[in-house]
Short mmCIF file of C-alpha atoms in Angstrom, two decimals:
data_model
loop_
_atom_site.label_atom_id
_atom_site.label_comp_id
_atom_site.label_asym_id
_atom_site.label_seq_id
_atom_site.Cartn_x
_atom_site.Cartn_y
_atom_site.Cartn_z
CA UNK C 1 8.43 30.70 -17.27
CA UNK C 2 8.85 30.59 -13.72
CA UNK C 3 12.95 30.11 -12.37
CA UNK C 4 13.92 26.68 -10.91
CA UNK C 5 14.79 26.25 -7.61
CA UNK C 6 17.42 24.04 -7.18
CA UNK C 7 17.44 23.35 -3.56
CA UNK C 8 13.32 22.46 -4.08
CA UNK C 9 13.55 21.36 -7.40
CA UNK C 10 9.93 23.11 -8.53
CA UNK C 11 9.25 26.51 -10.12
CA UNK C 12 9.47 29.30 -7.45
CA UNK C 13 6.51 30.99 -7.97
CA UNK C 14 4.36 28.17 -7.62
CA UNK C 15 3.17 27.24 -3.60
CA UNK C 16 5.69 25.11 -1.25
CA UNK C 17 3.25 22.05 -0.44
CA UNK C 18 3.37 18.19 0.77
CA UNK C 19 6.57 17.47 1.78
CA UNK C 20 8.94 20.29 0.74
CA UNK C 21 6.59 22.55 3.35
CA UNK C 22 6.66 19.53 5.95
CA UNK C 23 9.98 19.88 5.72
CA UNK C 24 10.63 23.47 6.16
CA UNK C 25 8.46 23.40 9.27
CA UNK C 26 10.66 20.71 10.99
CA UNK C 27 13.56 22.59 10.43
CA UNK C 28 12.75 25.51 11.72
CA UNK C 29 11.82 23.09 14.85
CA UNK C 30 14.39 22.63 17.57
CA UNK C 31 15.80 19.10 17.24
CA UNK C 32 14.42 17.75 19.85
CA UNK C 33 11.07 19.03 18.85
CA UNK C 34 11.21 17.34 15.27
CA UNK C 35 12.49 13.98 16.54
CA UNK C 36 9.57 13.77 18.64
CA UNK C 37 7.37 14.63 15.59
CA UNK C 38 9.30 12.15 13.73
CA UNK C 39 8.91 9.23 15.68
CA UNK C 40 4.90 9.31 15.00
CA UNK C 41 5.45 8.30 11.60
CA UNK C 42 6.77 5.09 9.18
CA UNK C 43 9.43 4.58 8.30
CA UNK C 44 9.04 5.69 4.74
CA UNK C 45 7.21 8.79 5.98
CA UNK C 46 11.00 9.38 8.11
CA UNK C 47 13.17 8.54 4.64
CA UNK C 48 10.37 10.67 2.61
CA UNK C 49 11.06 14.07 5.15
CA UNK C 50 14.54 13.70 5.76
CA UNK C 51 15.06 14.38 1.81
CA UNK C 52 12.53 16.66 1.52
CA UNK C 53 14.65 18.38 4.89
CA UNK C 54 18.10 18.40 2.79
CA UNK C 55 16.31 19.42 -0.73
CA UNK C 56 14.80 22.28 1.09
CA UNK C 57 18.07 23.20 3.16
CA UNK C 58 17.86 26.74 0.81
CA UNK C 59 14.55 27.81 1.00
CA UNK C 60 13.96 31.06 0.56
CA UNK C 61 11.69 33.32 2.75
CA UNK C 62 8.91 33.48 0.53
CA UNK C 63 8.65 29.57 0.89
CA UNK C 64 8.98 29.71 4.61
CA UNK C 65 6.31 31.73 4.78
CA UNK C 66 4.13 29.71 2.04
CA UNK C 67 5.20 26.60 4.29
CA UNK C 68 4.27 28.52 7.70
CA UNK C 69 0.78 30.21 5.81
CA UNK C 70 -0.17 26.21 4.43
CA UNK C 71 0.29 25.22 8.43
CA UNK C 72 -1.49 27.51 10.46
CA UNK C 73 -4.81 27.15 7.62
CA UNK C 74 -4.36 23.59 7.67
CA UNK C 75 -4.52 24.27 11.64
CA UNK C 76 -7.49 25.68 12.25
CA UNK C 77 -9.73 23.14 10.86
CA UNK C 78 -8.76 20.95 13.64
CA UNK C 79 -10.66 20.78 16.58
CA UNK C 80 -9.04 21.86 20.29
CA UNK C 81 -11.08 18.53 20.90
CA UNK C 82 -8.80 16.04 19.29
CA UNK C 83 -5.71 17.18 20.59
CA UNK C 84 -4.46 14.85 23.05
CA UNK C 85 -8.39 13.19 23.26
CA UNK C 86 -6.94 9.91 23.96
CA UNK C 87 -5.07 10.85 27.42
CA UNK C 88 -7.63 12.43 28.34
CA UNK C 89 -10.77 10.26 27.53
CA UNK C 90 -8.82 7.70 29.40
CA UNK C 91 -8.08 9.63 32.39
CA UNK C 92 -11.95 10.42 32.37
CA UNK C 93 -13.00 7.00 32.53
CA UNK C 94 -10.52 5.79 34.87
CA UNK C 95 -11.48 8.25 37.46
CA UNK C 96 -15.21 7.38 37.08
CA UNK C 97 -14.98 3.59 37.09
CA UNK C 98 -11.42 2.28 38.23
CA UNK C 99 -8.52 1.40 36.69
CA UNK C 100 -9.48 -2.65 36.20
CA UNK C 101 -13.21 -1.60 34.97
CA UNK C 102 -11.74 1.22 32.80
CA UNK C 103 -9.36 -1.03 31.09
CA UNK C 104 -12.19 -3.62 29.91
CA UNK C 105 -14.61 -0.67 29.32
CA UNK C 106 -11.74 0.69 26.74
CA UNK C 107 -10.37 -2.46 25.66
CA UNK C 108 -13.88 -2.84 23.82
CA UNK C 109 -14.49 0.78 22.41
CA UNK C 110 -11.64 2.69 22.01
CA UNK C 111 -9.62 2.81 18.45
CA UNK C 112 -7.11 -0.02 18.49
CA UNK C 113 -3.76 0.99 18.07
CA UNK C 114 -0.57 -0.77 16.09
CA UNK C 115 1.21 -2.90 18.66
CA UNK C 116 4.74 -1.67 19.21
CA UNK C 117 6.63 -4.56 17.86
CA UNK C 118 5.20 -4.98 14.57
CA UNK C 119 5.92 -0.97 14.24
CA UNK C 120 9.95 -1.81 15.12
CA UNK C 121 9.75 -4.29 12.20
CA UNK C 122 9.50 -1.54 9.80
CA UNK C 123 12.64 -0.65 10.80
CA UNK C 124 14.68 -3.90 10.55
CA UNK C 125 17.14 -4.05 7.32
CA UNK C 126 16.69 -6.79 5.36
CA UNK C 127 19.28 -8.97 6.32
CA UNK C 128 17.73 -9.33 9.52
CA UNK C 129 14.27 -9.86 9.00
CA UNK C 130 15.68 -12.42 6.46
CA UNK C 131 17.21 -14.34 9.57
CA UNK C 132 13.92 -13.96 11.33
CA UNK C 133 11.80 -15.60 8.44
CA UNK C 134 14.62 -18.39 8.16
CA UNK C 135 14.55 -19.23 12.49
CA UNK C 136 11.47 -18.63 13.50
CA UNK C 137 7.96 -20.65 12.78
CA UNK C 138 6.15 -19.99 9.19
CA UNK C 139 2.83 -18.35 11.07
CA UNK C 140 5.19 -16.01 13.19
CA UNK C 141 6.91 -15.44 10.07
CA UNK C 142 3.92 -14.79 7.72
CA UNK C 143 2.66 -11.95 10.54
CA UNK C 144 6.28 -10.15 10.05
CA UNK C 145 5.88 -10.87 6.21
CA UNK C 146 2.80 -8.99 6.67
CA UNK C 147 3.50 -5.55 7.90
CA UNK C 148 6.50 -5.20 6.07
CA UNK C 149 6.46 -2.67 3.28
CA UNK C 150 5.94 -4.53 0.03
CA UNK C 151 8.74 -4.28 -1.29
CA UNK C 152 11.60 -5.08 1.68
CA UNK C 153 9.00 -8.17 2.33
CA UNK C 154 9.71 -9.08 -0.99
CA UNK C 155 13.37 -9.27 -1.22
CA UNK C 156 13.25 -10.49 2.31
CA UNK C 157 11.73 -13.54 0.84
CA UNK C 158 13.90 -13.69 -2.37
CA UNK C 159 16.77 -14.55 0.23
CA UNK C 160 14.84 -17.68 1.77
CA UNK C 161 14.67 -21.45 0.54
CA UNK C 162 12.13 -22.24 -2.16
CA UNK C 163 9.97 -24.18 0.01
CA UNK C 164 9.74 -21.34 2.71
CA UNK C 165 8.95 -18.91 0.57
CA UNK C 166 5.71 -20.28 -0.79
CA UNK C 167 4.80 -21.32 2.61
CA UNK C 168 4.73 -17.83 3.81
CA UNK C 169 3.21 -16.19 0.92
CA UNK C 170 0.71 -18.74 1.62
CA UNK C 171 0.09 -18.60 5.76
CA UNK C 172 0.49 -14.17 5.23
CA UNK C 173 -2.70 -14.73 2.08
CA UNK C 174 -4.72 -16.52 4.68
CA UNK C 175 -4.25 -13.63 7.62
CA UNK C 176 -6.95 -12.05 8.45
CA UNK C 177 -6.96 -10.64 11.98
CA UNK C 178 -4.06 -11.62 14.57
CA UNK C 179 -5.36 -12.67 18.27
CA UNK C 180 -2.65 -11.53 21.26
CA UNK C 181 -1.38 -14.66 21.80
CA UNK C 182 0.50 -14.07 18.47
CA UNK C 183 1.36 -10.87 18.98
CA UNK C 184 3.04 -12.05 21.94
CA UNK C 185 4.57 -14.68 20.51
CA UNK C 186 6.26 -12.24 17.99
CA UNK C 187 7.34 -10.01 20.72
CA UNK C 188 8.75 -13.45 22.37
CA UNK C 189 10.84 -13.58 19.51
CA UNK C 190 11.72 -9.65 18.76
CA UNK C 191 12.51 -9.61 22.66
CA UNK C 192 16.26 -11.75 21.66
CA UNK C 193 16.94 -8.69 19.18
CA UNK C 194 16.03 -6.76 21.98
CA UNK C 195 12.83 -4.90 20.32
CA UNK C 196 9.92 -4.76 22.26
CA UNK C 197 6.42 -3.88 22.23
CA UNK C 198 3.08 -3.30 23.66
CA UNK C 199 0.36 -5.78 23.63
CA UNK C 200 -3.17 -4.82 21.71
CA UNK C 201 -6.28 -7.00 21.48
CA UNK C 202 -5.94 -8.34 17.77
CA UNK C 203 -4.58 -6.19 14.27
CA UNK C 204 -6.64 -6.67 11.01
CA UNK C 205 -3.54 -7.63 8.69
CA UNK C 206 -2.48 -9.97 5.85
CA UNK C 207 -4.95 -11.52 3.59
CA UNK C 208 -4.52 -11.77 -0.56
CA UNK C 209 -4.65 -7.75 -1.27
CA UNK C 210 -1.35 -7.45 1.02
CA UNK C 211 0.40 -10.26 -0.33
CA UNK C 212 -0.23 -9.21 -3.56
CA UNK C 213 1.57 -6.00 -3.00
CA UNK C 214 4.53 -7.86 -2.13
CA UNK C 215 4.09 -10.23 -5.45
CA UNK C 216 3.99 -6.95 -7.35
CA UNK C 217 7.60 -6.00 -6.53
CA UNK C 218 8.85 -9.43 -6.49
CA UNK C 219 11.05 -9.97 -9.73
CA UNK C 220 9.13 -12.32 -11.95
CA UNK C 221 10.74 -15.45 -12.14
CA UNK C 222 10.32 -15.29 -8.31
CA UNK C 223 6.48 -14.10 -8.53
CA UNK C 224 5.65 -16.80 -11.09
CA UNK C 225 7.04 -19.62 -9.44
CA UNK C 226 5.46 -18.64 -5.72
CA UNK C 227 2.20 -18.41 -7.74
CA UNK C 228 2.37 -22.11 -9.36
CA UNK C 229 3.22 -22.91 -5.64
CA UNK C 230 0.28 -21.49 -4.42
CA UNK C 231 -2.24 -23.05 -6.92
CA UNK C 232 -0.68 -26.44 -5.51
CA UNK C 233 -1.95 -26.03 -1.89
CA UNK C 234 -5.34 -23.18 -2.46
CA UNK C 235 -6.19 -22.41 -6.35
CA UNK C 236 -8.66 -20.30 -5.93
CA UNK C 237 -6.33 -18.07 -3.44
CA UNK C 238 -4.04 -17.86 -5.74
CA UNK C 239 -6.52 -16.87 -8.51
CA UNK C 240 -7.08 -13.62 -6.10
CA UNK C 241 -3.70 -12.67 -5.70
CA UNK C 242 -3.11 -12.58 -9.39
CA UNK C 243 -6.28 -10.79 -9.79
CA UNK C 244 -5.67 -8.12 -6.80
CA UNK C 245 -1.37 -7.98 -8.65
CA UNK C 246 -2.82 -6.57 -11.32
CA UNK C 247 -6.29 -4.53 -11.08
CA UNK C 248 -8.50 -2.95 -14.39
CA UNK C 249 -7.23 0.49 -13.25
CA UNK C 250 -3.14 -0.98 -13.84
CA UNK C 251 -4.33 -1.39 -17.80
CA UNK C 252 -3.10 2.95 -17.36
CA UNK C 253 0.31 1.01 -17.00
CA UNK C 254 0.43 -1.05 -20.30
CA UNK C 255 2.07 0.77 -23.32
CA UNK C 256 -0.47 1.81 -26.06
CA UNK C 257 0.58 -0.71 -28.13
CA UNK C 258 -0.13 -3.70 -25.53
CA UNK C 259 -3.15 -1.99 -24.53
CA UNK C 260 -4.33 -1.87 -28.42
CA UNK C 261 -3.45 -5.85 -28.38
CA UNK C 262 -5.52 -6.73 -25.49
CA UNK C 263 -8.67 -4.71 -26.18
CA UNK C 264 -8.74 -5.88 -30.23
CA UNK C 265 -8.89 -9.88 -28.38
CA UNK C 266 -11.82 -9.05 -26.02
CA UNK C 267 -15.65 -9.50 -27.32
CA UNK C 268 -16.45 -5.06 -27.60
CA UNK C 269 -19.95 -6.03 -25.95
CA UNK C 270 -17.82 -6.92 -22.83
CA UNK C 271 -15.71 -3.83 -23.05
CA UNK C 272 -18.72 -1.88 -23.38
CA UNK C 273 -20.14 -3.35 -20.00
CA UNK C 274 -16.42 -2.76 -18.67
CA UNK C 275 -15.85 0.46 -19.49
CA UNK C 276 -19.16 1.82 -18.33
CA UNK C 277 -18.15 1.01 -15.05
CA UNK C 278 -14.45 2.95 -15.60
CA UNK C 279 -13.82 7.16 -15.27
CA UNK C 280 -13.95 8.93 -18.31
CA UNK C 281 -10.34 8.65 -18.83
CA UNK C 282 -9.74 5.32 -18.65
CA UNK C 283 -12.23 5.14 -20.85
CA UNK C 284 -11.22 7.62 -23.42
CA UNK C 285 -7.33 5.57 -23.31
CA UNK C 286 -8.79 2.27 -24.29
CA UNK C 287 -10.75 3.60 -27.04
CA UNK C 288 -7.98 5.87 -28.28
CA UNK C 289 -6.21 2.23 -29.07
CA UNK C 290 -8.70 1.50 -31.28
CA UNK C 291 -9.89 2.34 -34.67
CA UNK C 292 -12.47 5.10 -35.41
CA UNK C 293 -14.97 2.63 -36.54
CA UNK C 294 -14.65 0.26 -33.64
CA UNK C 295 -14.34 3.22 -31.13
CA UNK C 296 -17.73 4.28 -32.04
CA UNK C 297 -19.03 1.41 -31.62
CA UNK C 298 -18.43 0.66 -28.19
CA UNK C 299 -19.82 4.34 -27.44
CA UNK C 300 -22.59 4.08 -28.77
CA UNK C 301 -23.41 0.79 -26.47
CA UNK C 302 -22.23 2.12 -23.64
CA UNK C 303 -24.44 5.10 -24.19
CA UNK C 304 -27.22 2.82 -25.05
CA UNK C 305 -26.86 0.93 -21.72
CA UNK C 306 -29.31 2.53 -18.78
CA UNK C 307 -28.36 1.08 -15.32
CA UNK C 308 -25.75 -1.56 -15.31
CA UNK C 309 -25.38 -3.18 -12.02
CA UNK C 310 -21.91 -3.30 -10.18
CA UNK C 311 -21.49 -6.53 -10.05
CA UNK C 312 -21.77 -7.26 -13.89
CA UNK C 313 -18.89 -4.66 -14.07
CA UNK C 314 -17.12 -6.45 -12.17
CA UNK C 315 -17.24 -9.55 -13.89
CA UNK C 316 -16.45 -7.91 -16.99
CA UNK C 317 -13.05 -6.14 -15.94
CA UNK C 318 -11.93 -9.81 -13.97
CA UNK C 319 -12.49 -11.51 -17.98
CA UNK C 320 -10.36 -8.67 -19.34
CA UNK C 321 -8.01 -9.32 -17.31
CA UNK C 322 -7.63 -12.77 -17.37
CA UNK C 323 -7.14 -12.30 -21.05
CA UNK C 324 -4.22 -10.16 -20.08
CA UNK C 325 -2.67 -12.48 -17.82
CA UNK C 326 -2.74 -14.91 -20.79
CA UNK C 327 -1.51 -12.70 -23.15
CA UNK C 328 1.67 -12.11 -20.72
CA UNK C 329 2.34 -15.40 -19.81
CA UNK C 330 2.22 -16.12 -23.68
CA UNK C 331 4.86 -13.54 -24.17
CA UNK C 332 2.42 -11.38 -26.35
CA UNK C 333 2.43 -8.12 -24.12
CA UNK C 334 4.48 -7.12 -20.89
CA UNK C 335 3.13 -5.69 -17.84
CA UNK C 336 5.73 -3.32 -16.34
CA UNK C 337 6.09 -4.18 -12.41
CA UNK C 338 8.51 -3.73 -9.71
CA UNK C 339 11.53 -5.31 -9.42
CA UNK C 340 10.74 -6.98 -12.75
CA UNK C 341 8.19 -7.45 -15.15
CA UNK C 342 5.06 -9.01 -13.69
CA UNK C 343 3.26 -11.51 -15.89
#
């Protein structure tokens, strides 16, 4: 068996990847280099390297040079074109057309980026995005509920009144793209806590997946009541939150013996049509719950099935889990979640 290393925490002998050789190659950086590296990415891309940065503070020279080796192949597959494309595309065009005729030639074709000020908000503890949700208008609040990471959104909003926090679940479900004039009404208000930001045409953000990220990691008293809230004002929203909290892949997440419950409840025709539409492993789990008898049954439909079509998957995996929902809310299983159980 291969030694531990304890500043990397992984068996020597095996290669120095993700962010362990990320890592290495920022410190060997000079500091000024690596903070402007750093301030490309997220916030939990910073957190993620700067403990990668003190768990690999002992590296030895065979994983420098694994880290160095994994960079400079990883290098060459990238074209001399993309490096710095954007400057120069835009320098290109400028000269060609103008500056005013260049900026509405770009403003239609060129990759939108993340405006500034919803970046900064990544960055904001909780206490004070917490303020910010309380002060400022539900629709400027459900865009910063939005681009939070799901789970400081959600204890941002387990700080705020009852009422406010099912309206902003609410306004963030129904995002779907935000025009400038709301982006500049959020920098309007980030400008007081003296974060600014640039202005972009409009962001795709919000809508039911993202605020069901949030609901995941909510604890669950808090999850099921802003869920009854929901189905007061938009039932049918709320039916796709719950269904995007909790996916057919997340069944992976239930213990063996709630799994076993679920699947001996649902009709096996409909877990054949399920389950044809699943990988091989997920498929091989659910019937490992089962008994030999009942196992084989379900294979041998499934293997009798030709073409199935996509949606009729999809319908099947929605009814299983709606049984699971019930089954949680009845207190017969419990689906692990974030802060809490989710049910």
């Amino acid at each position: 068996m291969a030694d531990l290393d304890p500043a990397l925490g992984f068996a020597s002998a095996q290669p120095v990847e993700g962010s362990a050789a990320a890592a290495i190659l920022l410190m060997l950086l000079d500091e000024s280099e690596a903070a402007t590296i750093l301030k490309h990415l997220d916030p939990d891309e910073v957190r993620q390297l700067a403990k990668a940065m003190f768990d690999t503070a002992s590296a030895t020279e065979t994983q420098i040079g694994q880290a160095l080796d994994r960079f400079v192949t990883r290098s060459r597959s990238v074209s001399a074109l993309a490096v710095g494309a954007d400057t120069r595309i835009r320098t290109v065009i400028n000269q060609a057309v103008g500056n005013v005729r260049a900026d509405n030639i770009l403003a239609a074709v060129a990759p939108q980026s993340s405006a500034a000020s919803l970046e900064m908000l990544r960055w904001m503890d909780v206490e004070a995005i917490s303020a910010l949700l309380a002060s400022e208008h539900p629709q400027v609040g459900a865009l910063i509920l939005s681009v939070l990471v799901p789970d400081v959104a959600a204890r941002a909003i387990e700080t705020l009144d009852e009422g406010l926090q099912a309206d902003l679940v609410l306004r963030a479900a129904m995002l779907s793209s935000v025009p400038a004039a709301a982006i500049e009404d959020l920098e309007a208000v980030l400008a007081a806590a003296n974060i600014g930001g640039q202005r972009v045409a409009k962001q795709p953000i919000g809508g039911p997946s993202d605020v069901a990220k949030i609901m995941k990691v909510m604890p669950r008293h808090l999850s099921e009541r802003t869920i009854r809230a929901l189905k007061k004002h938009d039932r049918q929203l709320a039916q796709t939150i719950e269904e995007e909290m909790f996916v057919f892949d997340n069944l992976r997440d239930l213990d063996l013996r709630s799994l076993g419950t679920v699947l001996r409840s649902v009709d096996a025709a409909l877990l054949a049509v399920a389950l044809k539409g699943a990988d091989e492993t997920m498929a091989d789990l659910c019937l490992s719950t089962m008994s030999q008898r009942a196992s084989e049954t379900i294979r041998d439909e499934m293997a009798e099935m030709t073409m199935v079509k996509r949606a009729d998957v999809d319908d099947a995996q929605k009814s299983i889990m709606q049984v699971v929902r019930q089954m949680a809310a009845a207190g017969e299983i419990v689906i692990a979640g974030g802060a809490d159980d989710y049910v």
